[in-house]
Amino acid sequence: MGNKVVPGGAVADIDEEVVVFLVGMRINRLRWVRSWLPALLAMPRMLKELARERGAGMLGFRVLNGGPRVFTVIQYWESREKLYAYASDRNMQHRPAWTAFNRRARSGEGGVGIWHETYVVPAGAYSTFYRSMPPTGLGAAHGVVAPGRRGARSAPVSVA
């Protein structure tokens, strides 16, 4: 779908559970390059790998820059199980990068911080809307349709 603007209104073409994974890093000490550079370089390698390995389960992502020291990636996944399987697979990029990060972190230097959050959102408990935008977020991950098709809604649904 790329960066082509979809004229008019659109909603994400999805009516199933959504897994949203947020992951980020903060450079705490700019001069401690040996601390933060490996973490900074690992994320693009993982994203390239996941883009090639469609069966791994990542549907799409968006990189956000929160300033010169803060980076966040929003990822959309098929399932929490596939996300966790990727994270623990010794043959993929994440596991060795995580092991190396933890080895450096045990030294207590604190030159870089990382964080992640996983949200499993039940089907229908989310809302999307895009007007005169390229597909973004869930729309990029799942495709878009005109509002009103496939049970799409523009108002969030309350989940009891």
mmCIF file of C-alpha atoms in Angstrom:
data_model
loop_
_atom_site.group_PDB
_atom_site.id
_atom_site.type_symbol
_atom_site.label_atom_id
_atom_site.label_comp_id
_atom_site.label_asym_id
_atom_site.label_seq_id
_atom_site.Cartn_x
_atom_site.Cartn_y
_atom_site.Cartn_z
ATOM 1 C CA MET A 1 0.000 0.000 0.000
ATOM 2 C CA GLY A 2 2.951 2.279 0.598
ATOM 3 C CA ASN A 3 2.551 6.026 0.885
ATOM 4 C CA LYS A 4 -0.284 6.438 -1.602
ATOM 5 C CA VAL A 5 -3.051 8.591 -0.122
ATOM 6 C CA VAL A 6 -6.431 6.884 0.061
ATOM 7 C CA PRO A 7 -8.976 9.577 -0.838
ATOM 8 C CA GLY A 8 -11.964 10.045 1.447
ATOM 9 C CA GLY A 9 -12.496 8.108 4.620
ATOM 10 C CA ALA A 10 -11.312 4.608 5.431
ATOM 11 C CA VAL A 11 -11.110 2.201 8.356
ATOM 12 C CA ALA A 12 -8.828 -0.761 9.012
ATOM 13 C CA ASP A 13 -10.075 -3.958 7.375
ATOM 14 C CA ILE A 14 -10.019 -6.073 10.519
ATOM 15 C CA ASP A 15 -12.584 -7.715 12.734
ATOM 16 C CA GLU A 16 -10.397 -9.914 14.906
ATOM 17 C CA GLU A 17 -8.183 -9.664 17.982
ATOM 18 C CA VAL A 18 -5.311 -7.173 17.667
ATOM 19 C CA VAL A 19 -1.883 -7.546 19.270
ATOM 20 C CA VAL A 20 -0.023 -4.256 19.670
ATOM 21 C CA PHE A 21 3.575 -4.368 20.830
ATOM 22 C CA LEU A 22 5.368 -1.171 21.846
ATOM 23 C CA VAL A 23 9.125 -1.301 22.271
ATOM 24 C CA GLY A 24 11.566 1.487 22.827
ATOM 25 C CA MET A 25 14.898 2.634 24.081
ATOM 26 C CA ARG A 26 16.328 5.717 25.741
ATOM 27 C CA ILE A 27 19.951 6.740 25.526
ATOM 28 C CA ASN A 28 20.773 7.714 29.107
ATOM 29 C CA ARG A 29 24.436 8.609 28.625
ATOM 30 C CA LEU A 30 25.271 9.954 25.161
ATOM 31 C CA ARG A 31 29.016 9.497 25.566
ATOM 32 C CA TRP A 32 28.655 5.803 26.436
ATOM 33 C CA VAL A 33 28.292 4.757 22.815
ATOM 34 C CA ARG A 34 29.362 1.168 23.581
ATOM 35 C CA SER A 35 26.293 0.946 25.802
ATOM 36 C CA TRP A 36 23.582 2.159 23.459
ATOM 37 C CA LEU A 37 24.873 1.587 19.926
ATOM 38 C CA PRO A 38 24.322 -2.209 19.939
ATOM 39 C CA ALA A 39 20.698 -1.725 21.077
ATOM 40 C CA LEU A 40 20.125 1.035 18.527
ATOM 41 C CA LEU A 41 21.482 -1.121 15.677
ATOM 42 C CA ALA A 42 19.643 -4.279 16.744
ATOM 43 C CA MET A 43 16.116 -2.948 16.156
ATOM 44 C CA PRO A 44 16.494 -2.232 12.410
ATOM 45 C CA ARG A 45 18.032 -5.694 11.949
ATOM 46 C CA MET A 46 15.056 -7.289 13.705
ATOM 47 C CA LEU A 47 12.530 -5.267 11.699
ATOM 48 C CA LYS A 48 14.210 -6.227 8.400
ATOM 49 C CA GLU A 49 14.223 -9.865 9.452
ATOM 50 C CA LEU A 50 10.536 -9.742 10.405
ATOM 51 C CA ALA A 51 9.636 -8.040 7.120
ATOM 52 C CA ARG A 52 11.331 -10.936 5.255
ATOM 53 C CA GLU A 53 9.884 -13.659 7.495
ATOM 54 C CA ARG A 54 6.150 -12.977 7.075
ATOM 55 C CA GLY A 55 5.336 -16.271 8.795
ATOM 56 C CA ALA A 56 6.905 -14.950 12.014
ATOM 57 C CA GLY A 57 3.700 -13.000 12.653
ATOM 58 C CA MET A 58 4.526 -9.292 12.561
ATOM 59 C CA LEU A 59 1.970 -7.570 10.324
ATOM 60 C CA GLY A 60 3.399 -4.070 10.316
ATOM 61 C CA PHE A 61 5.286 -1.447 12.294
ATOM 62 C CA ARG A 62 5.882 2.260 12.667
ATOM 63 C CA VAL A 63 9.013 3.915 14.079
ATOM 64 C CA LEU A 64 8.547 7.006 16.254
ATOM 65 C CA ASN A 65 11.335 9.338 17.314
ATOM 66 C CA GLY A 66 10.746 11.065 20.633
ATOM 67 C CA GLY A 67 13.793 13.297 20.375
ATOM 68 C CA PRO A 68 17.503 12.734 19.967
ATOM 69 C CA ARG A 69 17.665 10.076 22.708
ATOM 70 C CA VAL A 70 14.281 8.314 22.688
ATOM 71 C CA PHE A 71 13.073 5.807 20.079
ATOM 72 C CA THR A 72 9.829 3.824 19.970
ATOM 73 C CA VAL A 73 8.501 1.203 17.561
ATOM 74 C CA ILE A 74 4.822 0.296 17.372
ATOM 75 C CA GLN A 75 4.342 -3.216 16.017
ATOM 76 C CA TYR A 76 1.184 -5.091 15.027
ATOM 77 C CA TRP A 77 1.227 -8.887 15.400
ATOM 78 C CA GLU A 78 -0.993 -11.793 14.378
ATOM 79 C CA SER A 79 -0.945 -13.175 17.916
ATOM 80 C CA ARG A 80 0.774 -12.905 21.261
ATOM 81 C CA GLU A 81 2.001 -16.483 20.772
ATOM 82 C CA LYS A 82 3.809 -15.564 17.545
ATOM 83 C CA LEU A 83 5.350 -12.493 19.192
ATOM 84 C CA TYR A 84 6.662 -14.574 22.093
ATOM 85 C CA ALA A 85 7.848 -17.324 19.746
ATOM 86 C CA TYR A 86 9.894 -14.780 17.782
ATOM 87 C CA ALA A 87 11.333 -13.281 20.968
ATOM 88 C CA SER A 88 12.557 -16.652 22.202
ATOM 89 C CA ASP A 89 13.752 -18.161 18.893
ATOM 90 C CA ARG A 90 17.529 -18.652 19.124
ATOM 91 C CA ASN A 91 17.821 -18.604 15.316
ATOM 92 C CA MET A 92 16.314 -15.125 14.926
ATOM 93 C CA GLN A 93 17.838 -11.700 15.688
ATOM 94 C CA HIS A 94 15.995 -10.909 18.939
ATOM 95 C CA ARG A 95 17.292 -13.612 21.248
ATOM 96 C CA PRO A 96 21.037 -12.962 20.722
ATOM 97 C CA ALA A 97 20.476 -9.190 20.907
ATOM 98 C CA TRP A 98 18.513 -9.586 24.160
ATOM 99 C CA THR A 99 21.201 -11.842 25.645
ATOM 100 C CA ALA A 100 23.945 -9.345 24.757
ATOM 101 C CA PHE A 101 21.903 -6.438 26.135
ATOM 102 C CA ASN A 102 21.354 -8.246 29.443
ATOM 103 C CA ARG A 103 25.049 -9.088 29.682
ATOM 104 C CA ARG A 104 25.917 -5.382 29.314
ATOM 105 C CA ALA A 105 23.084 -4.311 31.643
ATOM 106 C CA ARG A 106 24.357 -6.561 34.451
ATOM 107 C CA SER A 107 27.479 -4.412 34.602
ATOM 108 C CA GLY A 108 25.242 -1.695 36.045
ATOM 109 C CA GLU A 109 26.399 1.049 33.698
ATOM 110 C CA GLY A 110 22.877 2.217 32.745
ATOM 111 C CA GLY A 111 23.950 3.931 29.531
ATOM 112 C CA VAL A 112 20.783 2.799 27.757
ATOM 113 C CA GLY A 113 17.308 1.848 28.900
ATOM 114 C CA ILE A 114 14.809 -0.314 27.041
ATOM 115 C CA TRP A 115 11.137 -1.012 27.589
ATOM 116 C CA HIS A 116 8.273 -2.865 25.995
ATOM 117 C CA GLU A 117 4.527 -3.298 26.460
ATOM 118 C CA THR A 118 2.201 -5.839 24.860
ATOM 119 C CA TYR A 119 -1.518 -5.208 24.451
ATOM 120 C CA VAL A 120 -3.976 -7.865 23.311
ATOM 121 C CA VAL A 121 -7.118 -6.035 22.228
ATOM 122 C CA PRO A 122 -10.249 -8.144 21.730
ATOM 123 C CA ALA A 123 -12.038 -8.024 18.378
ATOM 124 C CA GLY A 124 -14.228 -4.946 18.142
ATOM 125 C CA ALA A 125 -12.652 -3.199 21.163
ATOM 126 C CA TYR A 126 -10.698 -0.749 19.003
ATOM 127 C CA SER A 127 -11.541 2.039 16.606
ATOM 128 C CA THR A 128 -9.804 3.222 13.442
ATOM 129 C CA PHE A 129 -10.425 6.033 10.992
ATOM 130 C CA TYR A 130 -8.254 7.548 8.281
ATOM 131 C CA ARG A 131 -9.147 10.495 6.047
ATOM 132 C CA SER A 132 -6.973 11.414 3.078
ATOM 133 C CA MET A 133 -4.104 9.393 4.523
ATOM 134 C CA PRO A 134 -1.929 6.566 3.328
ATOM 135 C CA PRO A 135 -2.756 3.385 5.245
ATOM 136 C CA THR A 136 -1.290 3.860 8.718
ATOM 137 C CA GLY A 137 -1.138 1.762 11.879
ATOM 138 C CA LEU A 138 -3.713 -1.030 11.802
ATOM 139 C CA GLY A 139 -4.762 0.144 8.344
ATOM 140 C CA ALA A 140 -1.235 -0.484 7.044
ATOM 141 C CA ALA A 141 -1.049 -3.832 8.839
ATOM 142 C CA HIS A 142 -4.466 -5.142 7.711
ATOM 143 C CA GLY A 143 -5.490 -2.987 4.755
ATOM 144 C CA VAL A 144 -8.328 -0.453 4.654
ATOM 145 C CA VAL A 145 -11.934 -0.399 3.481
ATOM 146 C CA ALA A 146 -14.610 2.276 3.242
ATOM 147 C CA PRO A 147 -16.384 2.945 6.578
ATOM 148 C CA GLY A 148 -19.380 0.718 7.184
ATOM 149 C CA ARG A 149 -17.974 -2.324 5.370
ATOM 150 C CA ARG A 150 -17.126 -5.592 7.152
ATOM 151 C CA GLY A 151 -18.607 -4.413 10.443
ATOM 152 C CA ALA A 152 -16.197 -1.475 10.675
ATOM 153 C CA ARG A 153 -17.031 1.228 13.172
ATOM 154 C CA SER A 154 -15.699 4.674 13.864
ATOM 155 C CA ALA A 155 -16.677 4.626 17.558
ATOM 156 C CA PRO A 156 -14.922 2.388 20.091
ATOM 157 C CA VAL A 157 -16.845 -0.519 21.537
ATOM 158 C CA SER A 158 -17.104 -0.972 25.300
ATOM 159 C CA VAL A 159 -15.887 -4.339 26.524
ATOM 160 C CA ALA A 160 -17.393 -5.514 29.811
#
